[in-house]
Amino acid sequence: LRDFGLSPKTETFRIKRAKAMSARLFVGGRELPCSPYELTGSGEPEGELVFIKNPEDPEKDVKGKIVLINGLMRGKFYKTLKNEGALGFVCVRSPHGEIRGPILSQEAFEECGELPGVMVDYEVGRVLREAGSARIIKREEIVPVSSRNILAEIKGVERPEESVLFTAHYDSVPGSPGVIDNLGGTIALLLLGERLAKSRPRRTARLVFCGSEERGLLGSKAHAKKHSLERILWVVNIDILGDVLGKEFCMVIGGDEALSFVEHLAKEMGFPLKAERNIYSSDSMPFARAGIPSFNIGSGGAGSHLCHTTQDDLSNFSAAAISESMEFITALSERLLFAKRFPLRREIPDDIRKKVEEYFEERTGK
């Protein structure tokens, strides 16, 4: 960023992180392989094992039991398990990927406290489905550490008080190289910064490279909490990019006007974009909760299906794919920054607002 003539700065925020983690799982005197679920605390629960098919509406009593579920542990269900007196939990990975580094929402842990959990591969989950009881031995030391956002601004020459926020997270889940998710998006934001640094946009462009997105959007939450958001008109978030066989998409957290805007631009450019109005689990969400609409741009395909796995590496990455995506990202950004009058209303319709709130309730329990 400095090479482009910009003056980047870092903003530090504190997060909780576990170190010296370990986990063991025993069924019928036999030890089964597992990995620790971070931010769930320490303990040695032992008891009846109960499989819950629908965490949204648990169909069985969990008091005094160890709960087995297929998929990740979300904050809302974690809170339910704590309130209902569960002893611990076991989550089962998808059979299609090596999901590593499962982490509970920091907000859920801070509110609810310890409920020792582990994660197992799908094959182990099948064994547990037939088991009557289990024992977990889980250890972790939770410590406060620093994470960082990196910021840079290109001041608008006519309307500097109006801003468009551009975001991409630069972290990855533990154990994953994080190439498609989200080295590709980080490269795209750097390239956008290089281009904008040479221009004179009417309104201000704020670039934010977010830390700790994979730990629960903590970087974007920190930025939204620290800064005034009143003058931010729109967010453009880039997450999942560079897949050699990717299909271009844009999730619009906004209204029909915004959807039509992005679709017409893609059509005008001959750019093969699939756009829809929906939420997107990425750094735009804390801003959406504050009422700021967004375009969430990415390119998904076979390689992106390996996100959050050990296989999200350079073998699936294409510099040419980044260049193709950048044509549209640049055009969209310039339309927002250079327009004499901002072309979109800063509003999120009620149906999308409801999805945003439901998202945070499920993920964090609040």
Coordinates of C-alpha atoms in Angstrom, one line a residue:
L1 CA 0.0 0.0 0.0
R2 CA 2.9 2.4 0.8
D3 CA 4.3 1.5 -2.7
F4 CA 1.1 2.9 -4.1
G5 CA 1.6 6.2 -2.3
L6 CA -1.0 5.5 0.4
S7 CA -0.5 5.8 4.1
P8 CA -1.8 2.6 5.7
K9 CA -2.3 2.2 9.4
T10 CA -3.0 -0.7 11.7
E11 CA -5.8 -0.8 14.3
T12 CA -5.4 -3.4 17.0
F13 CA -8.2 -5.2 18.8
R14 CA -8.2 -7.9 21.4
I15 CA -9.6 -11.4 20.9
K16 CA -9.7 -14.6 22.9
R17 CA -7.6 -17.5 21.7
A18 CA -6.9 -21.0 23.1
K19 CA -3.4 -22.4 23.3
A20 CA -2.0 -25.8 24.4
M21 CA -5.3 -27.4 23.2
S22 CA -5.8 -31.2 23.5
A23 CA -8.7 -33.5 23.3
R24 CA -9.4 -37.2 23.7
L25 CA -12.6 -39.1 23.1
F26 CA -13.5 -42.6 24.5
V27 CA -16.4 -44.9 23.6
G28 CA -16.7 -48.3 25.2
G29 CA -13.2 -48.3 26.4
R30 CA -11.9 -47.5 22.9
E31 CA -10.2 -44.2 22.1
L32 CA -11.5 -42.5 18.9
P33 CA -9.7 -39.7 17.0
C34 CA -10.9 -36.2 17.5
S35 CA -9.8 -32.6 17.5
P36 CA -10.5 -29.9 20.1
Y37 CA -13.3 -27.4 19.5
E38 CA -11.7 -24.1 20.4
L39 CA -13.3 -21.7 22.9
T40 CA -15.4 -24.3 24.6
G41 CA -13.2 -24.7 27.7
S42 CA -11.8 -27.6 29.6
G43 CA -13.3 -30.6 31.4
E44 CA -13.8 -34.4 31.5
P45 CA -17.5 -35.0 30.8
E46 CA -18.8 -38.5 30.7
G47 CA -22.4 -39.6 30.1
E48 CA -25.0 -40.9 27.7
L49 CA -24.5 -39.8 24.1
V50 CA -27.6 -38.4 22.4
F51 CA -27.9 -37.5 18.7
I52 CA -29.8 -34.3 17.9
K53 CA -31.0 -34.1 14.4
N54 CA -32.3 -30.5 14.5
P55 CA -30.3 -28.1 16.7
E56 CA -32.9 -25.4 15.8
D57 CA -35.5 -27.3 17.7
P58 CA -33.9 -30.1 19.8
E59 CA -36.1 -33.2 19.8
K60 CA -34.6 -34.9 22.8
D61 CA -33.7 -34.1 26.4
V62 CA -30.0 -33.1 26.8
K63 CA -29.7 -32.6 30.5
G64 CA -26.7 -34.6 31.9
K65 CA -25.8 -35.9 28.4
I66 CA -23.1 -35.5 25.8
V67 CA -24.7 -34.2 22.6
L68 CA -23.8 -35.4 19.0
I69 CA -24.6 -33.2 16.1
N70 CA -23.8 -33.2 12.4
G71 CA -22.0 -29.9 11.5
L72 CA -20.7 -27.0 13.4
M73 CA -21.7 -25.8 16.8
R74 CA -23.4 -22.4 16.6
G75 CA -23.8 -19.9 19.4
K76 CA -27.5 -20.2 19.7
F77 CA -27.5 -24.0 20.2
Y78 CA -24.4 -23.8 22.5
K79 CA -26.5 -21.4 24.7
T80 CA -29.4 -23.9 24.6
L81 CA -27.1 -26.8 25.7
K82 CA -25.7 -24.8 28.6
N83 CA -29.1 -23.7 29.7
E84 CA -30.5 -27.2 29.5
G85 CA -27.6 -28.8 31.4
A86 CA -25.7 -30.7 28.8
L87 CA -22.3 -32.0 29.8
G88 CA -20.4 -31.6 26.5
F89 CA -20.7 -32.1 22.7
V90 CA -19.3 -33.8 19.7
C91 CA -19.6 -32.2 16.2
V92 CA -19.2 -34.3 13.0
R93 CA -17.3 -33.0 10.0
S94 CA -18.7 -33.1 6.5
P95 CA -17.6 -36.2 4.6
H96 CA -16.5 -34.0 1.7
G97 CA -13.8 -31.9 3.3
E98 CA -11.2 -31.8 6.0
I99 CA -12.6 -28.9 8.0
R100 CA -9.9 -27.9 10.5
G101 CA -9.7 -25.5 13.4
P102 CA -13.4 -25.4 14.6
I103 CA -13.9 -22.3 16.7
L104 CA -17.0 -21.3 18.8
S105 CA -18.3 -17.8 18.6
Q106 CA -16.3 -15.6 21.0
E107 CA -19.6 -13.9 22.1
A108 CA -21.2 -17.2 22.9
F109 CA -18.3 -18.4 25.0
E110 CA -18.1 -15.1 26.9
E111 CA -21.8 -15.2 27.7
C112 CA -22.2 -18.9 28.5
G113 CA -18.8 -20.2 29.7
E114 CA -17.4 -23.7 29.3
L115 CA -19.0 -26.7 27.7
P116 CA -16.2 -29.0 26.5
G117 CA -16.5 -30.0 22.8
V118 CA -14.6 -31.9 20.2
M119 CA -14.9 -32.5 16.4
V120 CA -14.6 -35.8 14.6
D121 CA -14.5 -37.1 11.1
Y122 CA -17.6 -38.4 9.4
E123 CA -16.5 -42.0 9.8
V124 CA -16.1 -41.6 13.5
G125 CA -19.5 -39.9 13.7
R126 CA -21.1 -43.0 12.2
V127 CA -19.6 -45.1 15.0
L128 CA -20.8 -42.6 17.6
R129 CA -24.3 -42.7 16.2
E130 CA -24.6 -46.3 17.5
A131 CA -22.8 -45.7 20.8
G132 CA -24.6 -45.4 24.1
S133 CA -22.2 -43.3 26.0
A134 CA -18.9 -41.4 25.6
R135 CA -16.2 -39.6 27.6
I136 CA -14.4 -36.4 26.6
I137 CA -11.1 -35.2 28.0
K138 CA -10.6 -31.6 26.8
R139 CA -8.0 -29.1 27.8
E140 CA -7.3 -25.6 26.6
E141 CA -5.8 -22.4 28.1
I142 CA -7.7 -19.3 26.9
V143 CA -5.6 -16.2 26.6
P144 CA -6.2 -12.6 25.3
V145 CA -4.2 -11.8 22.2
S146 CA -4.1 -9.0 19.7
S147 CA -5.5 -9.1 16.1
R148 CA -5.2 -6.3 13.6
N149 CA -7.1 -4.5 10.8
I150 CA -5.1 -2.7 8.1
L151 CA -6.7 0.5 6.8
A152 CA -6.0 3.0 4.0
E153 CA -8.0 5.8 2.5
I154 CA -8.1 7.6 -0.8
K155 CA -9.8 10.9 0.0
G156 CA -12.6 12.1 -2.3
V157 CA -11.9 15.4 -4.1
E158 CA -15.5 16.7 -4.2
R159 CA -17.5 14.7 -1.5
P160 CA -14.8 13.5 1.0
E161 CA -17.4 13.2 3.7
E162 CA -19.1 10.4 1.8
S163 CA -17.4 7.1 1.9
V164 CA -17.6 3.7 0.3
L165 CA -16.0 0.9 2.4
F166 CA -14.1 -1.9 0.7
T167 CA -13.3 -5.0 2.7
A168 CA -11.5 -8.3 2.4
H169 CA -10.2 -10.6 5.2
Y170 CA -6.6 -11.7 5.2
D171 CA -6.8 -14.5 7.7
S172 CA -7.7 -18.2 7.2
V173 CA -9.0 -21.0 9.4
P174 CA -6.3 -22.8 11.4
G175 CA -4.7 -25.5 9.3
S176 CA -5.8 -24.2 6.0
P177 CA -3.5 -22.4 3.5
G178 CA -6.5 -20.0 2.8
V179 CA -5.7 -19.4 -0.9
I180 CA -9.2 -19.0 -2.3
D181 CA -10.5 -18.0 1.1
N182 CA -9.2 -15.4 1.2
L183 CA -5.7 -14.7 -0.4
G184 CA -7.6 -14.1 -3.6
G185 CA -9.8 -11.4 -2.1
T186 CA -6.8 -9.8 -0.4
I187 CA -5.0 -9.6 -3.7
A188 CA -8.1 -8.0 -5.3
L189 CA -8.3 -5.4 -2.6
L190 CA -4.6 -4.5 -3.1
L191 CA -5.1 -4.2 -6.8
L192 CA -8.1 -2.0 -6.3
G193 CA -6.1 0.2 -3.9
E194 CA -3.3 0.5 -6.5
R195 CA -5.8 1.7 -9.1
L196 CA -7.7 4.1 -6.9
A197 CA -4.4 5.6 -5.6
K198 CA -3.8 6.9 -9.1
S199 CA -7.2 8.4 -9.5
R200 CA -9.2 11.2 -8.1
P201 CA -12.5 9.8 -6.9
R202 CA -15.4 12.1 -6.0
R203 CA -16.0 10.4 -2.7
T204 CA -13.7 8.7 -0.2
A205 CA -12.7 5.1 -0.6
R206 CA -11.8 3.3 2.7
L207 CA -9.9 0.0 2.3
V208 CA -10.1 -2.3 5.3
F209 CA -8.1 -5.6 5.4
C210 CA -9.9 -7.4 8.2
G211 CA -8.3 -9.7 10.7
S212 CA -10.0 -12.6 12.5
E213 CA -12.9 -12.9 10.1
E214 CA -12.7 -16.7 10.5
R215 CA -13.1 -16.3 14.2
G216 CA -16.5 -14.7 13.9
L217 CA -16.1 -11.5 11.9
L218 CA -14.1 -10.0 14.7
G219 CA -12.1 -7.5 12.6
S220 CA -15.1 -6.0 10.9
K221 CA -17.0 -5.9 14.2
A222 CA -14.1 -4.1 15.8
H223 CA -14.1 -1.6 12.9
A224 CA -17.8 -1.0 13.1
K225 CA -17.6 -0.4 16.9
K226 CA -14.6 1.9 16.7
H227 CA -15.6 4.2 13.8
S228 CA -18.6 6.4 13.0
L229 CA -20.6 4.7 10.2
E230 CA -23.0 7.6 9.4
R231 CA -21.1 8.7 6.3
I232 CA -20.5 5.2 4.9
L233 CA -22.9 4.9 2.0
W234 CA -22.1 1.3 0.9
V235 CA -19.8 -1.7 1.5
V236 CA -18.1 -3.7 -1.2
N237 CA -16.8 -6.9 0.3
I238 CA -14.5 -9.4 -1.5
D239 CA -14.4 -12.9 -0.1
I240 CA -13.6 -16.1 -2.0
L241 CA -11.7 -15.3 -5.2
G242 CA -9.2 -16.8 -7.7
D243 CA -10.8 -20.2 -8.2
V244 CA -9.5 -21.5 -11.5
L245 CA -13.0 -22.9 -12.3
G246 CA -14.9 -20.3 -10.4
K247 CA -18.3 -18.8 -11.3
E248 CA -18.7 -15.1 -10.6
F249 CA -21.4 -14.2 -8.0
C250 CA -22.6 -11.1 -6.1
M251 CA -24.7 -11.4 -2.9
V252 CA -26.6 -8.1 -2.5
I253 CA -27.5 -7.1 1.0
G254 CA -29.9 -4.5 -0.1
G255 CA -33.0 -3.9 -2.2
D256 CA -34.2 -4.6 -5.7
E257 CA -32.7 -1.3 -6.9
A258 CA -29.2 -2.5 -5.9
L259 CA -29.8 -5.9 -7.5
S260 CA -30.8 -4.3 -10.7
F261 CA -27.9 -1.9 -10.6
V262 CA -25.3 -4.7 -10.4
E263 CA -27.1 -6.9 -12.9
H264 CA -27.3 -4.1 -15.5
L265 CA -23.6 -3.3 -15.0
A266 CA -22.6 -6.9 -15.5
K267 CA -24.8 -7.2 -18.6
E268 CA -23.3 -4.0 -20.0
M269 CA -19.8 -5.4 -19.6
G270 CA -20.7 -8.9 -20.8
F271 CA -19.6 -10.2 -17.4
P272 CA -21.1 -13.6 -16.4
L273 CA -22.4 -12.6 -13.0
K274 CA -25.0 -14.4 -11.0
A275 CA -26.5 -11.9 -8.5
E276 CA -29.2 -12.3 -5.8
R277 CA -30.5 -10.5 -2.8
N278 CA -29.4 -12.4 0.3
I279 CA -27.1 -12.2 3.3
Y280 CA -23.5 -13.4 3.0
S281 CA -21.4 -14.8 5.9
S282 CA -18.5 -12.4 5.7
D283 CA -17.2 -9.0 6.9
S284 CA -20.1 -7.0 5.4
M285 CA -22.5 -8.4 8.0
P286 CA -21.6 -6.2 11.0
F287 CA -22.2 -3.2 8.7
A288 CA -25.4 -4.6 7.5
R289 CA -26.6 -4.9 11.1
A290 CA -25.9 -1.1 11.4
G291 CA -28.0 -0.5 8.3
I292 CA -25.4 -0.2 5.6
P293 CA -26.1 -2.2 2.4
S294 CA -23.4 -4.1 0.5
F295 CA -22.2 -5.9 -2.6
N296 CA -20.5 -9.2 -1.7
I297 CA -18.3 -10.3 -4.6
G298 CA -16.7 -13.7 -5.2
S299 CA -16.0 -16.5 -7.5
G300 CA -17.1 -20.0 -6.4
G301 CA -16.4 -23.4 -8.0
A302 CA -14.7 -26.7 -7.3
G303 CA -11.7 -25.1 -5.6
S304 CA -13.9 -22.9 -3.4
H305 CA -15.6 -26.0 -2.1
L306 CA -12.3 -26.8 -0.5
C307 CA -12.3 -23.6 1.6
H308 CA -11.6 -24.2 5.3
T309 CA -9.7 -27.3 4.4
T310 CA -6.0 -28.3 4.1
Q311 CA -6.6 -28.4 0.3
D312 CA -7.4 -24.7 -0.2
D313 CA -3.9 -24.2 -1.7
L314 CA -2.3 -22.7 -4.8
S315 CA -3.2 -25.8 -6.9
N316 CA -6.7 -24.3 -7.3
F317 CA -5.6 -20.7 -7.8
S318 CA -5.5 -18.8 -11.1
A319 CA -4.1 -15.3 -11.6
A320 CA -6.1 -15.1 -14.8
A321 CA -9.3 -15.6 -12.8
I322 CA -8.3 -12.8 -10.5
S323 CA -7.8 -10.5 -13.5
E324 CA -11.2 -11.4 -14.9
S325 CA -12.9 -10.7 -11.6
M326 CA -11.0 -7.4 -11.2
E327 CA -12.6 -6.0 -14.4
F328 CA -16.0 -6.1 -12.8
I329 CA -14.8 -5.2 -9.3
T330 CA -13.0 -2.1 -10.6
A331 CA -16.0 -1.0 -12.8
L332 CA -18.4 -1.4 -9.9
S333 CA -16.1 0.5 -7.5
E334 CA -15.6 3.4 -9.9
R335 CA -19.4 3.7 -10.5
L336 CA -19.9 4.1 -6.8
L337 CA -16.9 6.4 -6.2
F338 CA -17.1 8.7 -9.3
A339 CA -20.8 9.2 -9.7
K340 CA -21.8 12.8 -9.4
R341 CA -24.8 11.7 -7.4
F342 CA -24.6 8.4 -5.5
P343 CA -26.7 6.0 -7.6
L344 CA -28.2 3.9 -4.8
R345 CA -30.4 4.4 -1.7
R346 CA -28.7 3.5 1.6
E347 CA -31.3 1.1 2.8
I348 CA -31.8 -2.5 3.6
P349 CA -35.4 -3.9 3.2
D350 CA -37.1 -5.6 6.1
D351 CA -36.8 -9.1 4.7
I352 CA -33.0 -8.8 4.5
R353 CA -32.8 -7.1 7.9
K354 CA -34.6 -10.1 9.4
K355 CA -32.1 -12.5 7.9
V356 CA -29.2 -10.4 9.2
E357 CA -30.6 -10.6 12.8
E358 CA -31.4 -14.3 12.5
Y359 CA -27.8 -14.8 11.3
F360 CA -26.3 -13.2 14.3
E361 CA -28.7 -14.9 16.7
E362 CA -27.8 -18.3 15.3
R363 CA -24.0 -17.7 15.2
T364 CA -23.5 -15.8 18.5
G365 CA -26.6 -16.5 20.5
K366 CA -27.5 -12.8 20.7

